[in-house]
CSV table of C-alpha atoms in Angstrom, one decimal:
chain,number,residue,atom,x,y,z
V,137,MET,CA,35.1,130.6,27.2
V,138,ALA,CA,37.9,128.0,27.7
V,139,ILE,CA,40.1,129.6,25.0
V,140,GLU,CA,39.5,132.8,26.5
V,141,ASN,CA,40.7,131.6,29.9
V,142,VAL,CA,43.8,129.9,28.4
V,143,THR,CA,44.6,133.3,26.7
V,144,LEU,CA,44.2,135.0,30.0
V,145,ILE,CA,46.4,132.6,31.8
V,146,THR,CA,49.0,133.0,29.1
V,147,ASN,CA,49.0,136.6,29.2
V,148,GLU,CA,49.2,136.6,32.9
V,149,GLU,CA,52.3,134.2,32.8
V,150,LEU,CA,54.0,136.4,30.3
V,151,ALA,CA,53.6,139.6,32.3
V,152,TYR,CA,54.8,137.8,35.4
V,153,ASN,CA,57.8,136.5,33.6
V,154,GLU,CA,58.5,139.8,32.0
V,155,LEU,CA,58.3,141.6,35.5
V,156,ASN,CA,60.6,138.9,37.0
V,157,HIS,CA,63.2,139.4,34.2
V,158,ALA,CA,63.0,143.1,34.8
V,159,TYR,CA,63.6,142.4,38.6
V,160,GLU,CA,66.5,140.1,37.9
V,161,ALA,CA,68.1,142.7,35.4
V,162,THR,CA,67.8,145.5,37.9
V,163,ILE,CA,69.5,143.5,40.7
V,164,ALA,CA,72.4,142.4,38.3
V,165,GLY,CA,72.7,146.1,37.4
V,166,TRP,CA,73.2,147.3,40.9
V,167,SER,CA,75.6,144.5,41.6
V,168,LYS,CA,77.8,145.6,38.6
V,169,ALA,CA,77.5,149.3,39.5
V,170,LEU,CA,79.1,148.4,42.9
V,171,GLU,CA,82.0,146.4,41.1
V,172,LEU,CA,82.4,149.4,38.8
V,173,ARG,CA,82.9,151.7,42.0
V,174,ASP,CA,85.3,149.4,43.9
V,175,GLU,CA,87.7,147.5,41.1
V,176,GLU,CA,88.8,145.3,43.7
V,177,THR,CA,85.5,143.4,43.8
V,178,LYS,CA,85.1,143.1,40.0
V,179,GLY,CA,83.7,139.4,39.3
V,180,HIS,CA,83.3,138.6,43.0
V,181,SER,CA,79.4,138.4,43.0
V,182,ASP,CA,79.5,136.1,39.9
V,183,ARG,CA,82.2,134.0,41.5
V,184,VAL,CA,80.7,133.5,44.8
V,185,MET,CA,77.2,132.9,43.3
V,186,PHE,CA,78.0,129.4,42.2
V,187,LEU,CA,79.6,128.4,45.2
V,188,ALA,CA,77.0,129.7,47.6
V,189,CYS,CA,74.3,127.9,45.6
V,190,LYS,CA,76.1,124.8,45.8
V,191,LEU,CA,76.8,125.0,49.7
V,192,ALA,CA,73.0,126.3,50.0
V,193,ARG,CA,71.8,123.0,48.3
V,194,ARG,CA,74.0,120.8,50.4
V,195,ALA,CA,73.0,122.5,53.8
V,196,GLY,CA,69.2,121.9,53.0
V,197,LEU,CA,68.1,125.6,52.2
V,198,PRO,CA,64.6,124.9,50.8
V,199,HIS,CA,64.3,125.2,47.0
V,200,ASP,CA,61.6,127.7,47.2
V,201,LYS,CA,64.1,130.1,49.0
V,202,MET,CA,66.8,129.6,46.4
V,203,THR,CA,65.7,132.6,44.3
V,204,SER,CA,65.6,135.1,47.2
V,205,PHE,CA,68.9,133.7,48.3
V,206,ARG,CA,70.4,134.2,45.0
V,207,ARG,CA,69.3,137.7,44.9
V,208,GLY,CA,70.6,138.3,48.4
V,209,VAL,CA,74.0,137.0,47.1
V,210,LEU,CA,74.1,139.5,44.2
V,211,LEU,CA,73.2,142.3,46.6
V,212,HIS,CA,75.4,141.1,49.7
V,213,ASP,CA,77.5,144.4,49.6
V,214,ILE,CA,74.8,146.8,48.1
V,215,GLY,CA,75.3,148.7,51.4
V,216,LYS,CA,78.8,149.7,50.6
V,217,MET,CA,77.1,152.4,48.4
V,218,GLY,CA,76.8,154.3,51.5
V,219,ILE,CA,80.5,154.2,52.4
V,220,PRO,CA,82.8,157.1,51.4
V,221,ASP,CA,85.1,156.6,48.7
V,222,ARG,CA,88.2,157.4,51.0
V,223,ILE,CA,87.3,154.6,53.2
V,224,LEU,CA,85.8,152.0,50.6
V,225,LEU,CA,88.7,152.5,48.2
V,226,LYS,CA,91.5,152.9,50.7
V,227,PRO,CA,94.4,150.5,49.7
V,228,GLY,CA,95.6,149.8,53.2
V,229,PRO,CA,94.2,148.9,56.5
V,230,LEU,CA,91.4,151.0,58.0
V,231,THR,CA,91.8,153.1,61.3
V,232,GLU,CA,89.5,152.2,64.0
V,233,ASP,CA,87.3,155.3,63.3
V,234,GLU,CA,87.1,154.3,59.5
V,235,TRP,CA,86.4,150.7,60.4
V,236,LYS,CA,83.3,151.8,62.5
V,237,ILE,CA,82.1,153.5,59.4
V,238,MET,CA,82.7,150.5,57.3
V,239,LYS,CA,80.6,148.2,59.6
V,240,GLN,CA,77.6,150.4,59.0
V,241,HIS,CA,77.3,149.0,55.4
V,242,PRO,CA,74.8,146.2,56.7
V,243,GLY,CA,72.5,148.7,58.0
V,244,PHE,CA,72.7,150.7,54.8
V,245,ALA,CA,71.8,147.7,52.8
V,246,TYR,CA,68.6,147.2,55.2
V,247,ASP,CA,67.6,150.6,54.8
V,248,LEU,CA,67.5,150.3,51.0
V,249,LEU,CA,66.3,146.9,50.3
V,250,SER,CA,63.6,146.9,53.0
V,251,THR,CA,61.7,149.4,51.3
V,252,ILE,CA,61.5,147.1,48.1
V,253,PRO,CA,58.7,144.5,48.7
V,254,TYR,CA,60.1,141.9,46.3
V,255,LEU,CA,63.5,141.9,48.1
V,256,HIS,CA,62.3,141.6,51.7
V,257,ASP,CA,63.1,137.9,51.5
V,258,SER,CA,66.6,138.5,50.4
V,259,LEU,CA,67.6,140.6,53.1
V,260,GLU,CA,69.3,137.9,55.2
V,261,VAL,CA,72.6,137.9,53.3
V,262,PRO,CA,73.2,141.7,52.9
V,263,PHE,CA,72.2,142.3,56.4
V,264,SER,CA,73.7,139.3,58.4
V,265,HIS,CA,76.7,137.8,56.5
V,266,HIS,CA,79.2,139.5,58.8
V,267,GLU,CA,77.7,138.1,61.9
V,268,ARG,CA,79.9,135.3,63.6
V,269,TRP,CA,78.9,132.1,65.1
V,270,ASP,CA,80.6,133.0,68.7
V,271,GLY,CA,78.4,136.2,68.5
V,272,SER,CA,81.3,138.7,68.1
V,273,GLY,CA,80.1,140.0,64.5
V,274,TYR,CA,78.0,142.8,63.3
V,275,PRO,CA,75.6,144.5,63.1
V,276,GLN,CA,73.4,142.7,65.7
V,277,GLY,CA,75.9,140.4,67.5
V,278,LEU,CA,73.7,137.4,66.7
V,279,LYS,CA,75.1,133.9,67.9
V,280,GLY,CA,75.0,130.6,66.6
V,281,GLU,CA,71.7,129.6,64.9
V,282,GLU,CA,70.3,133.0,65.7
V,283,ILE,CA,72.2,133.9,62.5
V,284,PRO,CA,69.9,133.1,59.5
V,285,LEU,CA,71.2,129.9,57.5
V,286,ALA,CA,71.4,132.1,54.3
V,287,ALA,CA,73.9,134.2,56.0
V,288,ARG,CA,75.9,131.4,57.6
V,289,ILE,CA,76.3,129.8,54.2
V,290,PHE,CA,77.2,133.0,52.6
V,291,ALA,CA,79.9,134.1,55.2
V,292,ILE,CA,82.1,131.1,54.3
V,293,VAL,CA,81.8,131.5,50.6
V,294,ASP,CA,82.6,135.3,50.9
V,295,VAL,CA,85.8,134.7,53.0
V,296,TRP,CA,86.8,131.9,50.6
V,297,ASP,CA,86.5,134.2,47.5
V,298,ALA,CA,88.1,137.2,49.5
V,299,LEU,CA,91.1,135.3,50.6
V,300,ILE,CA,91.8,133.4,47.4
V,301,SER,CA,91.7,136.6,45.3
V,302,ASP,CA,94.8,139.0,44.8
V,303,ARG,CA,94.5,142.3,46.3
V,304,PRO,CA,96.9,145.5,45.8
V,305,TYR,CA,98.4,144.8,49.3
V,306,ARG,CA,98.7,141.2,49.2
V,307,ASN,CA,98.5,138.0,47.0
V,308,GLY,CA,95.8,135.6,47.1
V,309,TRP,CA,96.1,132.7,49.6
V,310,GLU,CA,96.7,129.1,48.4
V,311,PRO,CA,93.4,127.0,48.8
V,312,GLU,CA,95.2,124.7,51.4
V,313,LYS,CA,96.0,128.0,53.5
V,314,ILE,CA,92.2,128.9,53.5
V,315,LYS,CA,91.1,125.5,54.4
V,316,GLU,CA,93.2,125.6,57.4
V,317,TYR,CA,91.8,129.2,58.2
V,318,LEU,CA,88.3,128.0,57.9
V,319,LEU,CA,89.1,124.8,60.2
V,320,GLU,CA,90.7,127.0,62.7
V,321,ASN,CA,87.7,129.3,62.9
V,322,LYS,CA,84.9,127.1,62.7
V,323,GLY,CA,82.7,127.4,65.8
V,324,LYS,CA,84.2,130.9,66.0
V,325,GLN,CA,83.6,132.7,63.0
V,326,PHE,CA,81.9,130.1,61.1
V,327,ASP,CA,79.1,127.4,61.6
V,328,PRO,CA,81.0,124.3,62.2
V,329,GLU,CA,78.9,121.9,60.2
V,330,LEU,CA,78.8,124.2,57.4
V,331,VAL,CA,82.6,124.6,57.1
V,332,GLU,CA,82.7,120.6,57.0
V,333,LEU,CA,80.1,120.7,54.2
V,334,PHE,CA,82.1,123.5,52.4
V,335,LEU,CA,85.4,121.6,52.6
V,336,ASP,CA,83.9,118.4,51.3
V,337,MET,CA,82.2,120.3,48.4
V,338,ILE,CA,85.7,121.9,47.6
V,339,GLN,CA,87.3,118.6,47.8
V,340,LYS,CA,84.8,117.0,45.2
V,341,GLN,CA,85.2,120.1,43.1
V,342,GLU,CA,89.0,119.8,42.9
V,343,ALA,CA,88.7,116.1,42.1
V,344,GLY,CA,86.3,116.8,39.2
V,345,ILE,CA,83.2,115.1,40.9
V,346,GLU,CA,80.0,116.7,40.0
V,347,THR,CA,76.9,116.3,42.2
V,348,ASP,CA,73.1,116.8,41.3
V,349,GLU,CA,73.5,120.1,43.6
V,350,ASP,CA,76.0,121.3,41.1
V,351,LYS,CA,73.8,120.7,38.2
V,352,ASP,CA,71.0,122.7,39.9
V,353,CYS,CA,73.4,125.6,40.2
V,354,VAL,CA,74.5,126.3,36.6
V,355,PHE,CA,72.9,129.8,35.7
């Protein structure tokens, strides 16, 4: 009887692991599909994953929420699948009307992911990472700590990677210029405490200092 119980548990664990692996592979596939559609974002999700994980660990995001957080990071721009190519792939600045359409992508992400039970806990990043600390963001105009911690964390990392990366219409910014931008916008666009944590993290990274949080974020 004991052997049968052990076998049953082992089989259940194997089934769970296989299902979880299938989930993760599907999420990664969606992320890659979006990058294939928009060449400008190629490699973006992989780059932000490491930084987002490190900042989340420093910010005290509970360990049991890290899996859903990572999934949300990978899918943070999945809503852009609903944006027309003429807007998503436009090489220059958007018009006011085009920008209104672009700002709908968090809602598209919510509509897509909220129908998938195992992704319910991953919605905070795709839906809320364009909210701003001062309440001027979108889609809900949340303010301060009304914005989920996961989204506040990712907002900083997302902007860092976007600014440091080259674009067809501009060169990537130097790290020092981005640091100045983050400091100028803490308490406006970004959670001020998280900005300080992030800049300290970047300083340690530039100095080659590895912490326990960094080791936890090797995938």
